[in-house]
Coordinates of C-alpha atoms in Angstrom, one line a residue:
Chain A
M192 CA -8.1 27.4 -62.5
I193 CA -6.3 24.7 -60.3
D194 CA -8.7 23.1 -58.0
A195 CA -6.6 21.8 -55.0
V196 CA -3.4 23.0 -54.1
R197 CA -2.0 21.5 -51.2
E198 CA 0.5 23.4 -49.7
Q199 CA 0.7 21.6 -46.5
P200 CA 0.2 17.8 -46.1
G201 CA -3.3 17.0 -45.2
M202 CA -4.8 20.2 -45.5
R203 CA -7.3 19.3 -48.3
D204 CA -8.2 16.1 -49.4
A205 CA -9.4 15.7 -52.8
A206 CA -9.1 17.3 -56.2
Q207 CA -12.7 18.4 -57.1
D208 CA -13.8 18.6 -60.3
G209 CA -15.6 21.6 -61.7
D210 CA -17.6 20.5 -64.4
G211 CA -19.7 17.3 -65.1
G212 CA -18.8 14.3 -67.4
E213 CA -18.9 10.8 -66.4
A214 CA -16.4 9.2 -64.1
L215 CA -14.9 6.1 -65.0
L216 CA -12.7 5.5 -62.1
S217 CA -12.1 7.4 -58.9
L218 CA -9.4 7.2 -56.3
R219 CA -10.2 7.9 -53.0
G220 CA -7.5 8.9 -50.4
V221 CA -5.2 6.2 -51.8
S222 CA -1.9 5.4 -50.1
L223 CA 0.9 2.9 -50.8
A224 CA 3.9 2.1 -49.0
Y225 CA 6.7 -0.2 -50.0
W226 CA 8.9 -1.9 -47.5
L227 CA 12.6 -1.0 -48.0
K228 CA 15.0 -3.6 -46.4
K229 CA 17.3 -2.2 -43.9
G230 CA 19.5 -5.1 -42.8
F231 CA 18.6 -8.4 -41.8
L232 CA 15.0 -8.6 -40.9
R233 CA 14.8 -4.9 -40.5
R234 CA 12.3 -2.9 -42.8
K235 CA 11.3 0.8 -43.0
K236 CA 8.0 1.5 -44.4
L237 CA 8.3 4.3 -47.2
Y238 CA 5.2 5.7 -48.5
A239 CA 5.4 6.2 -52.5
L240 CA 1.7 7.8 -52.5
R241 CA -0.1 9.2 -49.7
D242 CA -3.9 10.2 -49.7
V243 CA -4.2 10.7 -53.5
S244 CA -7.7 11.4 -54.7
F245 CA -9.0 12.4 -58.4
D246 CA -11.6 11.4 -60.8
L247 CA -11.2 10.0 -64.3
R248 CA -13.8 10.9 -66.8
R249 CA -14.9 9.5 -70.0
G250 CA -13.0 11.1 -72.7
D251 CA -10.5 12.7 -70.1
S252 CA -6.7 12.8 -71.3
L253 CA -5.1 13.1 -68.1
G254 CA -1.3 14.2 -67.4
V255 CA 0.3 12.8 -64.4
I256 CA 3.6 15.3 -63.9
G257 CA 6.0 15.1 -60.9
R258 CA 10.0 14.6 -60.4
N259 CA 11.4 11.2 -60.5
G260 CA 10.5 9.4 -57.3
S261 CA 7.5 11.2 -57.1
G262 CA 5.3 8.4 -57.2
K263 CA 3.9 8.5 -60.9
S264 CA 4.5 5.1 -61.7
T265 CA 3.3 3.5 -58.7
L266 CA 0.1 5.5 -59.5
L267 CA -0.4 4.3 -62.9
R268 CA 0.2 0.3 -61.7
L269 CA -2.5 1.3 -59.1
I270 CA -4.6 2.2 -61.8
A271 CA -3.6 -0.6 -64.1
G272 CA -4.6 -2.6 -60.9
V273 CA -1.5 -4.7 -60.9
M274 CA -0.9 -3.6 -57.3
T275 CA -3.4 -3.0 -54.8
P276 CA -3.4 0.2 -52.6
D277 CA -2.7 0.1 -48.9
G278 CA -5.2 2.6 -47.8
G279 CA -8.0 4.1 -49.7
E280 CA -9.8 2.6 -52.5
I281 CA -10.1 2.8 -56.4
V282 CA -13.4 2.6 -57.5
K283 CA -14.6 1.5 -61.1
R284 CA -17.1 0.8 -63.2
P285 CA -17.9 -2.9 -63.7
G286 CA -16.3 -4.4 -66.7
L287 CA -14.1 -1.4 -67.3
R288 CA -10.9 -2.6 -69.4
V289 CA -7.9 -0.6 -67.9
S290 CA -4.4 -1.4 -69.6
L291 CA -0.8 -0.1 -69.8
L292 CA 0.4 0.5 -73.0
S293 CA 3.3 -2.2 -72.2
L294 CA 6.2 -2.5 -74.7
Q295 CA 7.7 -5.8 -75.7
L296 CA 5.4 -7.7 -73.2
G297 CA 6.5 -11.2 -72.4
F298 CA 8.7 -11.1 -75.5
I299 CA 11.2 -14.3 -75.9
D300 CA 14.5 -14.1 -77.9
Y301 CA 14.2 -17.6 -79.2
L302 CA 10.4 -17.0 -80.8
T303 CA 10.0 -15.5 -83.9
G304 CA 8.8 -11.8 -84.3
R305 CA 5.2 -13.1 -85.3
E306 CA 5.2 -15.9 -82.4
N307 CA 6.1 -13.1 -79.9
A308 CA 3.3 -11.0 -81.4
I309 CA 0.8 -13.5 -80.7
L310 CA 2.2 -13.7 -77.0
S311 CA 2.4 -10.4 -76.4
G312 CA -0.9 -9.6 -77.7
M313 CA -2.4 -12.2 -75.3
F314 CA -1.0 -10.9 -72.4
L315 CA -2.4 -7.7 -73.1
G316 CA -5.6 -9.4 -73.0
M317 CA -6.3 -9.9 -77.0
S318 CA -7.2 -13.2 -78.3
K319 CA -4.8 -14.9 -81.0
R320 CA -7.6 -14.6 -83.7
E321 CA -7.4 -10.9 -83.2
I322 CA -3.7 -10.6 -82.9
L323 CA -3.6 -12.9 -86.3
D324 CA -6.2 -10.8 -87.9
R325 CA -4.0 -7.4 -87.2
I326 CA -0.8 -9.3 -88.0
D327 CA -0.4 -7.3 -91.6
P328 CA -0.8 -3.9 -90.0
I329 CA 1.5 -4.7 -87.4
I330 CA 4.2 -6.0 -89.5
E331 CA 3.6 -2.9 -91.7
F332 CA 3.7 -0.3 -88.8
A333 CA 6.9 -2.2 -87.4
E334 CA 8.6 -2.0 -90.9
L335 CA 9.4 -5.7 -90.6
G336 CA 8.7 -7.3 -93.7
E337 CA 10.2 -10.9 -93.9
F338 CA 11.9 -10.4 -90.7
I339 CA 8.6 -11.0 -88.8
D340 CA 9.4 -14.8 -88.9
Q341 CA 13.1 -14.5 -87.9
P342 CA 13.9 -15.0 -84.3
L343 CA 13.8 -11.9 -82.0
A344 CA 17.4 -12.7 -81.2
S345 CA 18.4 -11.5 -84.6
Y346 CA 16.7 -8.2 -84.6
S347 CA 18.4 -4.9 -83.9
S348 CA 17.3 -3.1 -80.8
G349 CA 15.1 -0.6 -83.1
M350 CA 13.2 -3.5 -84.7
R351 CA 12.4 -4.9 -81.0
A352 CA 11.0 -1.8 -80.1
R353 CA 9.1 -1.2 -83.5
L354 CA 7.4 -4.5 -82.9
G355 CA 6.7 -3.9 -79.2
F356 CA 5.0 -0.6 -79.8
A357 CA 3.0 -1.9 -83.2
V358 CA 1.5 -5.0 -81.0
A359 CA 1.0 -2.8 -77.8
F360 CA -0.8 -0.1 -79.9
Q361 CA -3.2 -2.7 -81.3
L362 CA -5.2 -2.8 -77.7
D363 CA -8.4 -0.8 -77.3
P364 CA -9.1 -0.4 -73.8
D365 CA -11.6 1.8 -72.1
I366 CA -8.8 3.7 -70.5
L367 CA -5.3 3.5 -71.7
L368 CA -2.3 4.1 -69.3
I369 CA 0.9 5.3 -70.9
D370 CA 4.3 5.7 -68.9
E371 CA 6.5 7.8 -71.1
V372 CA 7.4 5.2 -73.3
L373 CA 8.4 7.6 -76.0
G374 CA 11.8 6.4 -76.2
V375 CA 10.9 4.0 -79.1
G376 CA 13.4 3.0 -81.9
D377 CA 15.3 5.7 -84.2
A378 CA 14.5 9.5 -84.1
E379 CA 12.2 8.9 -87.0
F380 CA 10.2 6.0 -85.5
Q381 CA 9.8 7.6 -82.5
E382 CA 8.4 10.6 -83.9
R383 CA 6.0 8.3 -85.9
S384 CA 5.1 6.3 -82.6
F385 CA 4.6 10.0 -80.8
S386 CA 2.3 10.9 -83.3
V387 CA -0.1 8.1 -83.5
L388 CA -0.2 8.2 -79.7
K389 CA -0.9 11.9 -79.7
E390 CA -3.8 11.4 -82.3
R391 CA -5.2 8.7 -80.0
V392 CA -4.9 10.8 -76.4
R393 CA -6.5 13.7 -78.2
S394 CA -9.2 11.9 -79.9
A395 CA -12.4 12.6 -77.8
D396 CA -13.7 9.1 -77.2
S397 CA -10.6 7.8 -75.9
T398 CA -9.5 8.2 -72.0
V399 CA -6.0 8.2 -71.3
V400 CA -3.5 8.8 -68.6
F401 CA -0.2 10.1 -69.5
V402 CA 2.8 9.9 -67.1
S403 CA 5.6 12.1 -67.8
H404 CA 8.4 14.1 -65.9
S405 CA 8.6 16.9 -68.5
A406 CA 5.8 19.7 -68.6
N407 CA 6.7 19.9 -72.2
N408 CA 5.4 16.3 -73.2
V409 CA 2.0 16.5 -71.4
R410 CA 1.4 20.1 -72.9
G411 CA -1.1 20.2 -75.8
L412 CA -1.8 16.6 -75.1
C413 CA -3.7 16.6 -72.1
N414 CA -6.8 18.7 -71.0
R415 CA -6.3 17.8 -67.1
A416 CA -3.1 17.0 -64.9
V417 CA -2.5 15.8 -61.8
W418 CA 1.0 17.0 -60.4
L419 CA 2.4 14.8 -57.5
D420 CA 5.0 15.9 -55.1
E421 CA 6.6 13.3 -52.8
G422 CA 3.7 10.8 -53.2
Q423 CA 1.1 13.8 -52.7
V424 CA -1.0 15.7 -55.0
R425 CA 0.4 19.2 -55.1
A426 CA -2.2 20.2 -57.8
A427 CA -4.9 19.0 -60.0
G428 CA -7.1 20.4 -62.6
D429 CA -6.7 22.0 -65.9
S430 CA -3.6 21.1 -67.7
G431 CA -2.2 24.6 -68.5
D432 CA -2.6 25.7 -64.7
V433 CA -1.1 22.5 -63.3
L434 CA 1.2 22.3 -65.8
R435 CA 2.4 26.4 -65.2
A436 CA 2.7 25.9 -61.6
Y437 CA 5.0 22.9 -62.0
E438 CA 7.1 24.4 -64.1
D439 CA 7.3 27.7 -61.8
S440 CA 8.0 25.6 -59.0
I441 CA 10.8 23.8 -61.0
T442 CA 12.4 27.0 -61.8
T443 CA 12.2 28.3 -58.8
K444 CA 13.8 25.1 -57.1
H445 CA 16.5 25.5 -59.9
F446 CA 17.4 29.0 -59.0
E447 CA 17.4 28.1 -55.1
D448 CA 20.0 25.3 -56.2
V449 CA 22.3 27.4 -58.3
K450 CA 22.1 30.1 -55.6
S451 CA 23.0 28.4 -52.5
R452 CA 25.8 26.9 -54.7
V453 CA 27.1 30.2 -55.5
E454 CA 26.7 31.2 -51.7
G455 CA 28.7 28.1 -50.7
Q456 CA 31.5 29.7 -52.8
L457 CA 31.7 26.9 -55.0
R458 CA 32.7 27.8 -58.6
T459 CA 29.6 28.1 -61.1
F460 CA 28.8 28.3 -64.6
V461 CA 25.6 29.8 -65.7
R462 CA 24.3 31.0 -68.9
V463 CA 21.2 32.9 -69.8
A464 CA 18.3 30.7 -71.6
G465 CA 18.5 31.3 -75.4
E466 CA 22.0 33.1 -75.2
Q467 CA 25.6 31.6 -75.7
T468 CA 27.7 33.4 -73.3
V469 CA 28.8 31.4 -70.2
Y470 CA 29.8 33.3 -67.2
V471 CA 32.1 31.8 -64.4
V472 CA 30.8 33.1 -61.0
E473 CA 33.6 32.7 -58.4
Q474 CA 34.7 34.6 -55.4
G475 CA 32.1 37.1 -56.0
R476 CA 32.5 38.0 -59.4
F477 CA 30.7 37.1 -62.8
Q478 CA 33.2 36.7 -65.4
P479 CA 32.2 36.1 -69.1
L480 CA 34.2 33.7 -70.8
K481 CA 35.5 34.8 -74.3
S482 CA 35.8 31.1 -75.8
W483 CA 35.2 27.8 -75.7
N484 CA 38.9 27.0 -75.3
E485 CA 38.8 29.2 -71.8
F486 CA 35.7 27.4 -70.8
V487 CA 37.8 23.9 -71.4
S488 CA 40.8 25.6 -70.0
V489 CA 39.1 26.4 -66.4
R490 CA 38.2 22.3 -66.6
G491 CA 34.6 23.3 -67.2
R492 CA 32.1 20.4 -68.6
P493 CA 28.9 20.9 -70.6
E494 CA 27.0 19.4 -67.9
D495 CA 28.3 22.0 -65.6
I496 CA 26.3 25.0 -67.0
R497 CA 23.5 26.1 -65.3
V498 CA 20.5 27.7 -67.5
L499 CA 19.0 30.6 -65.8
E500 CA 16.4 33.0 -67.2
R501 CA 17.1 36.5 -68.0
E502 CA 15.3 37.6 -64.8
Q503 CA 16.8 35.0 -62.6
F504 CA 20.4 35.8 -63.9
E505 CA 20.5 39.6 -63.1
K506 CA 18.6 38.4 -59.7
L507 CA 21.5 36.4 -59.2
R508 CA 24.0 39.1 -60.4
K509 CA 22.7 41.5 -57.9
A510 CA 23.1 39.3 -55.1
V511 CA 26.5 38.1 -55.7
E512 CA 27.5 42.0 -56.3
R513 CA 25.8 43.1 -53.0
N514 CA 27.4 40.3 -51.1
T515 CA 30.9 41.2 -52.5
A516 CA 30.2 45.0 -51.7
S517 CA 29.3 44.5 -48.1
Chain B
M242 CA -16.6 16.2 -53.9
W243 CA -17.4 13.6 -56.2
S244 CA -18.9 15.3 -59.0
A245 CA -19.8 12.2 -61.4
G246 CA -21.1 9.1 -60.0
V247 CA -19.3 5.9 -59.8
P248 CA -21.7 3.7 -57.9
R249 CA -20.0 3.2 -54.6
G250 CA -17.9 0.1 -54.0
V251 CA -18.5 -1.7 -57.6
T252 CA -15.2 -2.9 -57.5
T253 CA -12.0 -1.9 -55.8
S254 CA -9.5 -3.5 -58.1
N255 CA -9.2 -4.9 -61.7
M256 CA -7.1 -7.5 -60.8
Q257 CA -8.3 -10.8 -62.2
A258 CA -8.0 -12.5 -58.8
S259 CA -10.5 -15.5 -58.8
F260 CA -10.5 -19.4 -58.8
D261 CA -11.7 -18.8 -62.5
I262 CA -8.9 -19.5 -64.7
W263 CA -10.8 -20.8 -67.5
P264 CA -10.8 -17.4 -69.2
Y265 CA -6.8 -17.9 -69.2
R266 CA -6.9 -21.4 -70.9
H267 CA -5.6 -20.3 -74.2
L268 CA -3.1 -17.9 -73.0
I269 CA -1.7 -20.7 -70.6
A270 CA -1.6 -22.9 -73.5
H271 CA 0.3 -20.7 -75.6
K272 CA 2.5 -19.6 -73.2
A273 CA 3.3 -23.4 -72.0
W274 CA 4.3 -23.6 -75.9
A275 CA 6.1 -20.6 -76.3
D276 CA 8.4 -21.5 -73.4
F277 CA 8.9 -25.2 -74.4
R278 CA 9.9 -23.7 -77.9
A279 CA 12.3 -21.4 -76.6
D280 CA 13.6 -24.0 -74.3
S281 CA 14.1 -26.2 -77.4
Q282 CA 15.8 -23.5 -79.6
R283 CA 18.3 -22.9 -76.7
N284 CA 20.7 -25.4 -78.0
Y285 CA 21.9 -27.2 -81.3
L286 CA 20.1 -30.7 -80.3
G287 CA 16.8 -28.9 -79.5
V288 CA 14.1 -31.0 -78.9
A289 CA 16.2 -34.0 -79.1
W290 CA 17.4 -33.3 -75.4
W291 CA 14.0 -34.1 -74.1
L292 CA 14.8 -37.7 -75.4
L293 CA 18.8 -38.0 -74.6
D294 CA 18.2 -36.7 -71.2
P295 CA 16.4 -39.7 -69.7
I296 CA 18.5 -42.0 -72.0
I297 CA 21.7 -40.6 -70.4
N298 CA 20.1 -40.7 -66.8
T299 CA 19.0 -44.1 -67.4
F300 CA 22.5 -45.2 -68.3
I301 CA 24.3 -43.6 -65.3
Y302 CA 21.8 -45.0 -62.8
Y303 CA 22.2 -48.5 -64.3
L304 CA 26.1 -48.2 -64.4
V305 CA 25.9 -47.3 -60.8
F306 CA 23.2 -49.5 -59.3
G307 CA 23.0 -52.4 -62.1
V308 CA 26.2 -53.0 -62.7
F309 CA 28.4 -51.7 -59.9
M310 CA 26.1 -52.9 -57.2
R311 CA 25.0 -55.8 -59.2
R312 CA 21.2 -55.0 -58.8
G313 CA 20.7 -55.8 -62.5
E314 CA 17.7 -58.0 -62.4
P315 CA 16.4 -58.2 -66.0
D316 CA 13.6 -55.7 -65.7
F317 CA 15.9 -53.4 -64.2
V318 CA 16.4 -50.9 -67.2
P319 CA 12.5 -50.4 -68.2
Y320 CA 11.9 -50.1 -64.1
L321 CA 14.7 -47.4 -64.2
V322 CA 13.5 -45.7 -67.4
T323 CA 9.7 -45.5 -65.8
G324 CA 10.8 -44.1 -62.5
I325 CA 13.3 -41.6 -64.4
I326 CA 10.8 -40.2 -66.9
G327 CA 8.0 -40.1 -64.3
W328 CA 10.3 -38.1 -61.8
F329 CA 11.7 -35.9 -64.3
W330 CA 8.3 -34.4 -65.0
F331 CA 7.5 -33.8 -61.4
F332 CA 10.8 -32.1 -61.0
Q333 CA 10.8 -30.2 -64.0
G334 CA 7.1 -29.0 -63.3
V335 CA 7.8 -27.9 -59.7
V336 CA 11.3 -26.3 -60.4
G337 CA 9.7 -24.1 -63.1
G338 CA 6.3 -23.9 -61.8
S339 CA 7.3 -22.8 -57.9
G340 CA 9.6 -20.2 -59.3
A341 CA 7.1 -18.9 -62.1
I342 CA 5.4 -16.0 -60.2
Y343 CA 8.7 -14.6 -59.0
S344 CA 10.6 -14.7 -62.1
S345 CA 7.7 -13.1 -64.0
V346 CA 8.4 -9.3 -62.2
N347 CA 8.2 -7.8 -65.5
L348 CA 4.9 -9.1 -66.7
L349 CA 3.5 -8.8 -63.3
R350 CA 4.0 -5.1 -63.2
Q351 CA 2.3 -4.5 -66.5
V352 CA -0.8 -6.5 -66.5
A353 CA -3.3 -7.5 -63.9
I354 CA -4.0 -11.1 -65.3
N355 CA -4.5 -14.0 -62.8
R356 CA -1.3 -14.8 -61.2
A357 CA -2.1 -18.5 -61.5
V358 CA -1.2 -18.3 -65.0
F359 CA 2.3 -18.2 -64.6
P360 CA 3.0 -21.5 -62.6
L361 CA 0.4 -23.0 -64.6
S362 CA 1.8 -22.7 -67.9
R363 CA 5.5 -23.7 -66.6
V364 CA 3.8 -27.0 -65.3
I365 CA 2.2 -27.6 -68.6
T366 CA 5.7 -26.9 -70.4
A367 CA 7.2 -29.7 -68.4
T368 CA 4.3 -31.8 -69.3
Y369 CA 4.9 -31.2 -73.0
K370 CA 8.6 -32.2 -72.2
F371 CA 7.3 -35.4 -70.3
G372 CA 5.2 -36.2 -73.6
F373 CA 8.4 -36.1 -75.6
S374 CA 9.9 -38.5 -73.3
L375 CA 7.2 -40.9 -73.8
I376 CA 9.0 -42.0 -76.8
V377 CA 11.9 -43.0 -74.6
L378 CA 9.7 -45.1 -72.0
F379 CA 7.5 -47.1 -74.8
G380 CA 10.9 -47.5 -76.9
A381 CA 12.7 -49.1 -74.0
L382 CA 9.4 -50.9 -73.0
L383 CA 9.4 -52.6 -76.5
I384 CA 13.0 -53.5 -76.4
Y385 CA 12.9 -55.2 -73.3
G386 CA 10.0 -57.4 -74.3
Y387 CA 7.1 -55.2 -72.6
H388 CA 4.2 -55.2 -75.3
P389 CA 1.1 -52.9 -74.9
T390 CA -1.8 -54.3 -73.0
V391 CA -5.0 -53.2 -71.7
W392 CA -3.2 -52.2 -68.7
W393 CA -1.7 -49.7 -70.7
L394 CA -5.0 -48.0 -71.2
L395 CA -4.8 -46.9 -67.4
L396 CA -1.7 -45.0 -68.0
P397 CA -3.7 -41.4 -68.6
V398 CA -5.5 -42.0 -65.3
I399 CA -2.2 -42.1 -63.3
M400 CA -0.7 -39.1 -65.6
V401 CA -3.5 -37.0 -64.4
V402 CA -3.1 -37.9 -60.6
E403 CA 0.7 -36.9 -61.3
F404 CA -0.2 -33.9 -63.0
M405 CA -2.6 -32.5 -60.3
L406 CA 0.3 -33.5 -57.7
I407 CA 2.4 -31.1 -59.6
A408 CA 0.0 -28.5 -60.4
A409 CA -0.9 -28.5 -56.8
V410 CA 2.7 -28.4 -55.1
S411 CA 3.8 -26.0 -57.8
L412 CA 0.6 -23.3 -57.0
L413 CA 1.6 -23.4 -53.3
L414 CA 5.2 -23.1 -53.4
A415 CA 4.7 -20.4 -56.2
S416 CA 2.5 -18.3 -53.6
V417 CA 5.0 -18.0 -50.8
V418 CA 8.5 -17.9 -53.1
P419 CA 8.1 -14.1 -54.1
F420 CA 7.7 -13.4 -50.1
V421 CA 10.5 -15.9 -49.0
P422 CA 12.9 -16.0 -52.2
D423 CA 15.3 -18.3 -49.9
L424 CA 12.7 -20.9 -50.4
S425 CA 13.8 -21.2 -54.2
S426 CA 17.3 -21.9 -53.4
F427 CA 16.0 -24.7 -50.7
I428 CA 13.5 -26.3 -53.2
P429 CA 16.3 -28.0 -55.5
Y430 CA 17.8 -29.6 -52.4
A431 CA 14.2 -30.9 -51.1
L432 CA 13.5 -32.3 -54.5
R433 CA 17.1 -34.1 -54.8
L434 CA 16.0 -35.8 -51.3
G435 CA 12.5 -36.9 -53.0
F436 CA 14.7 -38.3 -56.1
F437 CA 16.2 -40.6 -53.8
L438 CA 13.2 -41.3 -51.6
S439 CA 11.0 -42.3 -54.4
C440 CA 12.0 -45.4 -55.7
V441 CA 13.5 -44.3 -58.9
M442 CA 16.8 -46.3 -58.9
Y443 CA 15.7 -49.2 -56.6
K444 CA 13.2 -51.1 -55.5
L445 CA 10.9 -51.1 -52.4
E446 CA 11.2 -54.6 -51.5
W447 CA 14.8 -54.3 -51.5
L448 CA 14.3 -52.4 -48.5
S449 CA 13.6 -53.6 -44.7
P450 CA 9.9 -53.4 -43.6
R451 CA 10.8 -50.2 -41.5
S452 CA 12.1 -48.3 -44.3
Q453 CA 9.4 -49.4 -46.7
F454 CA 6.8 -48.1 -44.3
Y455 CA 8.6 -44.7 -44.3
L456 CA 9.1 -44.3 -48.0
K457 CA 5.3 -45.3 -48.5
L458 CA 4.5 -41.9 -47.0
N459 CA 6.1 -40.4 -50.4
P460 CA 3.3 -39.9 -52.8
M461 CA 6.0 -40.0 -55.8
V462 CA 6.7 -43.8 -54.7
H463 CA 3.0 -44.7 -55.2
V464 CA 2.9 -42.7 -58.5
L465 CA 5.8 -44.4 -60.0
N466 CA 4.9 -47.8 -58.8
S467 CA 1.6 -47.3 -60.3
Y468 CA 3.2 -46.7 -63.8
R469 CA 5.2 -50.0 -63.4
N470 CA 2.0 -51.8 -62.2
V471 CA 0.4 -50.9 -65.6
L472 CA 3.2 -50.8 -68.1
M473 CA 5.4 -53.7 -66.8
Y474 CA 3.8 -56.1 -64.3
E475 CA -0.2 -56.1 -65.7
Q476 CA -1.3 -55.2 -62.4
A477 CA -3.8 -52.3 -61.3
P478 CA -2.6 -49.2 -59.6
H479 CA -3.5 -49.0 -55.8
W480 CA -6.7 -47.4 -56.7
G481 CA -7.4 -46.1 -53.1
V482 CA -4.0 -44.3 -53.0
L483 CA -4.3 -42.8 -56.2
A484 CA -7.8 -41.2 -55.0
G485 CA -6.3 -40.2 -51.9
L486 CA -3.4 -38.2 -53.7
A487 CA -5.9 -36.7 -56.1
A488 CA -7.9 -35.6 -53.3
A489 CA -5.0 -34.1 -51.5
A490 CA -3.7 -32.6 -54.3
V491 CA -7.2 -31.1 -55.2
V492 CA -6.9 -29.6 -51.3
V493 CA -3.1 -28.3 -51.5
G494 CA -4.0 -26.8 -55.2
A495 CA -6.9 -25.1 -53.8
A496 CA -4.9 -23.8 -51.0
G497 CA -2.1 -22.5 -53.3
M498 CA -5.0 -20.7 -55.5
G499 CA -6.5 -19.3 -52.5
L500 CA -2.9 -18.1 -51.4
I501 CA -2.4 -16.7 -54.8
I502 CA -5.8 -14.5 -55.2
R503 CA -5.3 -13.1 -51.6
L504 CA -1.8 -12.2 -52.4
S505 CA -2.4 -10.9 -56.1
G506 CA -2.1 -7.0 -55.6
L507 CA 1.0 -7.8 -53.3
Y508 CA 3.4 -9.2 -55.5
A509 CA 4.2 -6.4 -58.0
K510 CA 5.1 -4.6 -54.9
R511 CA 6.8 -7.0 -53.0
I512 CA 9.0 -8.4 -55.9
M513 CA 10.0 -4.3 -56.8
Q514 CA 12.1 -4.0 -53.7

């Protein structure tokens, strides 16, 4: 069930948690505003988060979803404690270690991989000894071999990314915060890093907050989810329900966008999800394009094609035909 | 409602903001060393630059003041070297330290460590470079016939006072530069003025009593002359003045730390804009 769905700002105040479990950290009415520069000495206040409340319990994997600019990263930074909220409070258990999974933190090009691993690890809160004890698994996981003692400047971007991940992953805080960092290295390493992360996120005794704009990345990974929209909690609770609501809203919004484009007499290309045929919608008519050449000849670009569900496609077609008839 | 019990008001942030930077000593030292190593890897001559720099500077000022302006007294070269090396420690420390919080955005946005780590590690990086340039200082002194005396044992005391001054000024400036970035453009001018007003390439007694009075308001005049007193003239430094400077450094440094602690939660936010 969805605990708190806020249709209008300020209607409900908190995400309410049903079943018990020990809360490690609570956000209570947290707000944060940035001051945007508007010319000389003029500033505009912009709320990145407004009145956000929820609990994080031990063993939770909490997915935070929302579109770009919805305040997800700001929320993560607040939980990490690198910023303090302008309103509300974040209450945590004393001595709780909360860390962002930060890749390549503090890396310096002129130093060797080993020296950077030590530096980065120390910034993440490990001692030099701890990092040196784990240097072999780090080298192995990052597939660096002899390169560990070469300067970072000589690394490929993939090697850099692998080392960054291998070091950051050694960290074992009480709450791990992950900000969709999964664009790590080449495809093969991406898969490997994602799978070890998944393992960590799923394990019962680790508490994780995972931020993503894609419901697919959160699904199956998180048991609970919070949906942020323009800095406010739209929904919070069981991840399946929240993700469904989020996806519904996205497809609805997408459909509305396509519809208003068509109504505005703009030439639009649409395709049914899972099918090949591209239709050009123009002057109130749906015209299937027979070949790729034809698509190119009407100056279509692949990124111009809007994908719709079958149901939405039919709805759009009906609306268009009705308009043409009248 | 709040289902599970987090005791109310335990802590509102996990920002490590306190005067206690002792837990960060290893990080500060390692970061300082890493920056020192990185700085020395940037060019072919590497650490040799920390030796060449004071030598070249000494040569330039000797040419201008010693030769062209005919102020070449017998002790002028060691006098100059002492001033240059003492001043450049201050210069490097304050330039690096004052911009350290502002330039560490990427780190600040990801870890909640004490923000004072950044200026302090930069000050220590400058201290490592200063340590290297001491080779030039002792070399010049020996070449010009100034042999070690018991007075040289007082050198560390003066160095501690100068270190405290550098750290204090750096902490104070570093705490506000992120909010007034224009300040970092202004600092080099202030330091250049400071360089000309610190008796690096001239002697206090060459000036009128009035000028001397004003110059003595500059702490670095006392620091540099104290170095020369113990290294060259077998004289005690002005203990009273040094003690006063150390006390002032504690006050200014505490103010800087206080500001950094107060503003800790705002840096990441401020710098993002």
